[in-house]
mmCIF file with all atom_site columns, C-alpha atoms in Angstrom:
data_model
loop_
_atom_site.group_PDB
_atom_site.id
_atom_site.type_symbol
_atom_site.label_atom_id
_atom_site.label_alt_id
_atom_site.label_comp_id
_atom_site.label_asym_id
_atom_site.label_entity_id
_atom_site.label_seq_id
_atom_site.pdbx_PDB_ins_code
_atom_site.Cartn_x
_atom_site.Cartn_y
_atom_site.Cartn_z
_atom_site.occupancy
_atom_site.B_iso_or_equiv
_atom_site.pdbx_formal_charge
_atom_site.auth_seq_id
_atom_site.auth_comp_id
_atom_site.auth_asym_id
_atom_site.auth_atom_id
_atom_site.pdbx_PDB_model_num
ATOM 1  C CA . ALA A 1 1  ? -19.933 5.946   12.441  1.00 0.00 ? 191 ALA A CA 1
ATOM 2  C CA . TYR A 1 2  ? -20.794 6.818   8.489   1.00 0.00 ? 192 TYR A CA 1
ATOM 3  C CA . ALA A 1 3  ? -17.473 6.115   7.385   1.00 0.00 ? 193 ALA A CA 1
ATOM 4  C CA . ALA A 1 4  ? -17.014 2.671   9.632   1.00 0.00 ? 194 ALA A CA 1
ATOM 5  C CA . ALA A 1 5  ? -20.745 1.975   7.643   1.00 0.00 ? 195 ALA A CA 1
ATOM 6  C CA . LEU A 1 6  ? -20.004 2.617   4.217   1.00 0.00 ? 196 LEU A CA 1
ATOM 7  C CA . THR A 1 7  ? -16.494 0.180   4.515   1.00 0.00 ? 197 THR A CA 1
ATOM 8  C CA . GLN A 1 8  ? -18.655 -2.372  6.230   1.00 0.00 ? 198 GLN A CA 1
ATOM 9  C CA . ALA A 1 9  ? -20.837 -1.773  3.464   1.00 0.00 ? 199 ALA A CA 1
ATOM 10 C CA . GLY A 1 10 ? -18.095 -2.001  0.461   1.00 0.00 ? 200 GLY A CA 1
ATOM 11 C CA . PHE A 1 11 ? -17.106 -5.199  2.252   1.00 0.00 ? 201 PHE A CA 1
ATOM 12 C CA . VAL A 1 12 ? -20.158 -6.996  2.026   1.00 0.00 ? 202 VAL A CA 1
ATOM 13 C CA . GLN A 1 13 ? -20.487 -5.941  -1.661  1.00 0.00 ? 203 GLN A CA 1
ATOM 14 C CA . GLN A 1 14 ? -17.136 -7.100  -2.528  1.00 0.00 ? 204 GLN A CA 1
ATOM 15 C CA . ARG A 1 15 ? -17.707 -10.298 -0.718  1.00 0.00 ? 205 ARG A CA 1
ATOM 16 C CA . THR A 1 16 ? -21.077 -11.313 -2.424  1.00 0.00 ? 206 THR A CA 1
ATOM 17 C CA . ASN A 1 17 ? -19.411 -10.531 -6.349  1.00 0.00 ? 207 ASN A CA 1
ATOM 18 C CA . ARG A 1 18 ? -20.538 -7.019  -6.337  1.00 0.00 ? 208 ARG A CA 1
ATOM 19 C CA . ASN A 1 19 ? -17.417 -5.168  -7.258  1.00 0.00 ? 209 ASN A CA 1
ATOM 20 C CA . ASP A 1 20 ? -18.178 -2.460  -8.902  1.00 0.00 ? 210 ASP A CA 1
ATOM 21 C CA . ALA A 1 21 ? -20.605 -1.752  -6.050  1.00 0.00 ? 211 ALA A CA 1
ATOM 22 C CA . ALA A 1 22 ? -17.250 -2.547  -3.611  1.00 0.00 ? 212 ALA A CA 1
ATOM 23 C CA . LEU A 1 23 ? -14.945 0.101   -5.698  1.00 0.00 ? 213 LEU A CA 1
ATOM 24 C CA . ALA A 1 24 ? -17.870 3.239   -5.247  1.00 0.00 ? 214 ALA A CA 1
ATOM 25 C CA . THR A 1 25 ? -18.833 1.876   -1.428  1.00 0.00 ? 215 THR A CA 1
ATOM 26 C CA . LEU A 1 26 ? -15.722 2.058   -0.582  1.00 0.00 ? 216 LEU A CA 1
ATOM 27 C CA . THR A 1 27 ? -13.571 4.722   -2.757  1.00 0.00 ? 217 THR A CA 1
ATOM 28 C CA . ALA A 1 28 ? -16.232 6.804   -0.346  1.00 0.00 ? 218 ALA A CA 1
ATOM 29 C CA . ALA A 1 29 ? -15.397 5.829   2.587   1.00 0.00 ? 219 ALA A CA 1
ATOM 30 C CA . ARG A 1 30 ? -11.321 6.724   2.379   1.00 0.00 ? 220 ARG A CA 1
ATOM 31 C CA . GLU A 1 31 ? -12.854 10.363  1.257   1.00 0.00 ? 221 GLU A CA 1
ATOM 32 C CA . ALA A 1 32 ? -15.436 10.151  4.946   1.00 0.00 ? 222 ALA A CA 1
ATOM 33 C CA . TYR A 1 33 ? -12.169 9.169   6.709   1.00 0.00 ? 223 TYR A CA 1
ATOM 34 C CA . ARG A 1 34 ? -10.441 11.885  4.312   1.00 0.00 ? 224 ARG A CA 1
ATOM 35 C CA . ALA A 1 35 ? -12.213 14.558  5.248   1.00 0.00 ? 225 ALA A CA 1
ATOM 36 C CA . VAL A 1 36 ? -12.527 14.056  9.370   1.00 0.00 ? 226 VAL A CA 1
ATOM 37 C CA . ASP A 1 37 ? -9.537  15.742  9.487   1.00 0.00 ? 227 ASP A CA 1
ATOM 38 C CA . GLY A 1 38 ? -7.277  15.666  6.454   1.00 0.00 ? 228 GLY A CA 1
ATOM 39 C CA . LEU A 1 39 ? -6.220  12.808  8.037   1.00 0.00 ? 229 LEU A CA 1
ATOM 40 C CA . GLY A 1 40 ? -3.315  15.180  9.770   1.00 0.00 ? 230 GLY A CA 1
ATOM 41 C CA . GLY A 1 41 ? -3.985  13.622  13.286  1.00 0.00 ? 231 GLY A CA 1
ATOM 42 C CA . ASP A 1 42 ? -6.710  11.420  13.647  1.00 0.00 ? 232 ASP A CA 1
ATOM 43 C CA . GLY A 1 43 ? -5.243  8.004   14.340  1.00 0.00 ? 233 GLY A CA 1
ATOM 44 C CA . ASP A 1 44 ? -8.588  6.131   14.330  1.00 0.00 ? 234 ASP A CA 1
ATOM 45 C CA . ALA A 1 45 ? -9.271  7.696   10.805  1.00 0.00 ? 235 ALA A CA 1
ATOM 46 C CA . GLN A 1 46 ? -5.832  6.717   10.109  1.00 0.00 ? 236 GLN A CA 1
ATOM 47 C CA . VAL A 1 47 ? -6.201  3.339   10.941  1.00 0.00 ? 237 VAL A CA 1
ATOM 48 C CA . ASN A 1 48 ? -9.667  2.632   9.446   1.00 0.00 ? 238 ASN A CA 1
ATOM 49 C CA . PHE A 1 49 ? -8.499  4.949   5.916   1.00 0.00 ? 239 PHE A CA 1
ATOM 50 C CA . ALA A 1 50 ? -6.030  2.002   5.394   1.00 0.00 ? 240 ALA A CA 1
ATOM 51 C CA . ILE A 1 51 ? -8.287  -0.814  6.786   1.00 0.00 ? 241 ILE A CA 1
ATOM 52 C CA . THR A 1 52 ? -10.187 0.103   4.412   1.00 0.00 ? 242 THR A CA 1
ATOM 53 C CA . THR A 1 53 ? -8.161  1.087   2.162   1.00 0.00 ? 243 THR A CA 1
ATOM 54 C CA . SER A 1 54 ? -6.760  -3.009  1.920   1.00 0.00 ? 244 SER A CA 1
ATOM 55 C CA . TRP A 1 55 ? -9.846  -3.799  1.197   1.00 0.00 ? 245 TRP A CA 1
ATOM 56 C CA . LEU A 1 56 ? -10.406 -1.714  -1.904  1.00 0.00 ? 246 LEU A CA 1
ATOM 57 C CA . MET A 1 57 ? -7.043  -2.360  -2.917  1.00 0.00 ? 247 MET A CA 1
ATOM 58 C CA . ASP A 1 58 ? -8.793  -6.345  -3.594  1.00 0.00 ? 248 ASP A CA 1
ATOM 59 C CA . ALA A 1 59 ? -11.521 -5.366  -4.870  1.00 0.00 ? 249 ALA A CA 1
ATOM 60 C CA . LEU A 1 60 ? -9.831  -2.969  -7.163  1.00 0.00 ? 250 LEU A CA 1
ATOM 61 C CA . SER A 1 61 ? -7.519  -6.234  -7.671  1.00 0.00 ? 251 SER A CA 1
ATOM 62 C CA . THR A 1 62 ? -10.081 -7.966  -8.707  1.00 0.00 ? 252 THR A CA 1
ATOM 63 C CA . ALA A 1 63 ? -11.271 -6.089  -11.482 1.00 0.00 ? 253 ALA A CA 1
ATOM 64 C CA . GLY A 1 64 ? -7.994  -6.260  -12.833 1.00 0.00 ? 254 GLY A CA 1
ATOM 65 C CA . ARG A 1 65 ? -6.633  -2.650  -12.224 1.00 0.00 ? 255 ARG A CA 1
ATOM 66 C CA . GLU A 1 66 ? -3.233  -3.386  -10.290 1.00 0.00 ? 256 GLU A CA 1
ATOM 67 C CA . ALA A 1 67 ? -1.681  -0.434  -10.712 1.00 0.00 ? 257 ALA A CA 1
ATOM 68 C CA . ASP A 1 68 ? -4.277  1.598   -8.927  1.00 0.00 ? 258 ASP A CA 1
ATOM 69 C CA . ALA A 1 69 ? -4.152  -1.515  -6.319  1.00 0.00 ? 259 ALA A CA 1
ATOM 70 C CA . LEU A 1 70 ? -0.945  -0.283  -5.378  1.00 0.00 ? 260 LEU A CA 1
ATOM 71 C CA . ARG A 1 71 ? -1.215  3.245   -5.447  1.00 0.00 ? 261 ARG A CA 1
ATOM 72 C CA . VAL A 1 72 ? -3.801  3.629   -3.456  1.00 0.00 ? 262 VAL A CA 1
ATOM 73 C CA . GLY A 1 73 ? -1.828  1.040   -1.336  1.00 0.00 ? 263 GLY A CA 1
ATOM 74 C CA . ASP A 1 74 ? 1.090   2.935   -1.467  1.00 0.00 ? 264 ASP A CA 1
ATOM 75 C CA . GLU A 1 75 ? -1.306  6.207   -0.144  1.00 0.00 ? 265 GLU A CA 1
ATOM 76 C CA . ALA A 1 76 ? -2.612  4.549   2.720   1.00 0.00 ? 266 ALA A CA 1
ATOM 77 C CA . ARG A 1 77 ? 0.752   3.369   3.991   1.00 0.00 ? 267 ARG A CA 1
ATOM 78 C CA . ALA A 1 78 ? 2.106   6.914   4.098   1.00 0.00 ? 268 ALA A CA 1
ATOM 79 C CA . VAL A 1 79 ? -0.676  7.674   6.266   1.00 0.00 ? 269 VAL A CA 1
ATOM 80 C CA . VAL A 1 80 ? -0.117  5.630   8.697   1.00 0.00 ? 270 VAL A CA 1
ATOM 81 C CA . THR A 1 81 ? 3.688   6.089   8.770   1.00 0.00 ? 271 THR A CA 1
ATOM 82 C CA . GLN A 1 82 ? 3.625   9.675   9.030   1.00 0.00 ? 272 GLN A CA 1
#
C-alpha cells in the first residue's frame, strides 16, 4: 500500500507542476516496489513498478533528462518481460 500511495502522490505532483517533488516521490515508489521481492516473482509489484516508471519517465523528460528516462524505461521493460 505504501508504494501505491507514493505512486499516486508522485503522479499528482507531476501533473500539478511540482516536478522535482515528483522525481523524488516516484523514485521512492520504485524502490518500495523493488523491495517487495527484488522484483523477481511478485507480478503485482512488477507491473506497478512499470506503471510507476512510466510516470517517472514523464517527469524525467519534463526535467530535460531524456537519457535517464530511457534508462529507467529499459529497466522497467526488462522487469515485466523476464
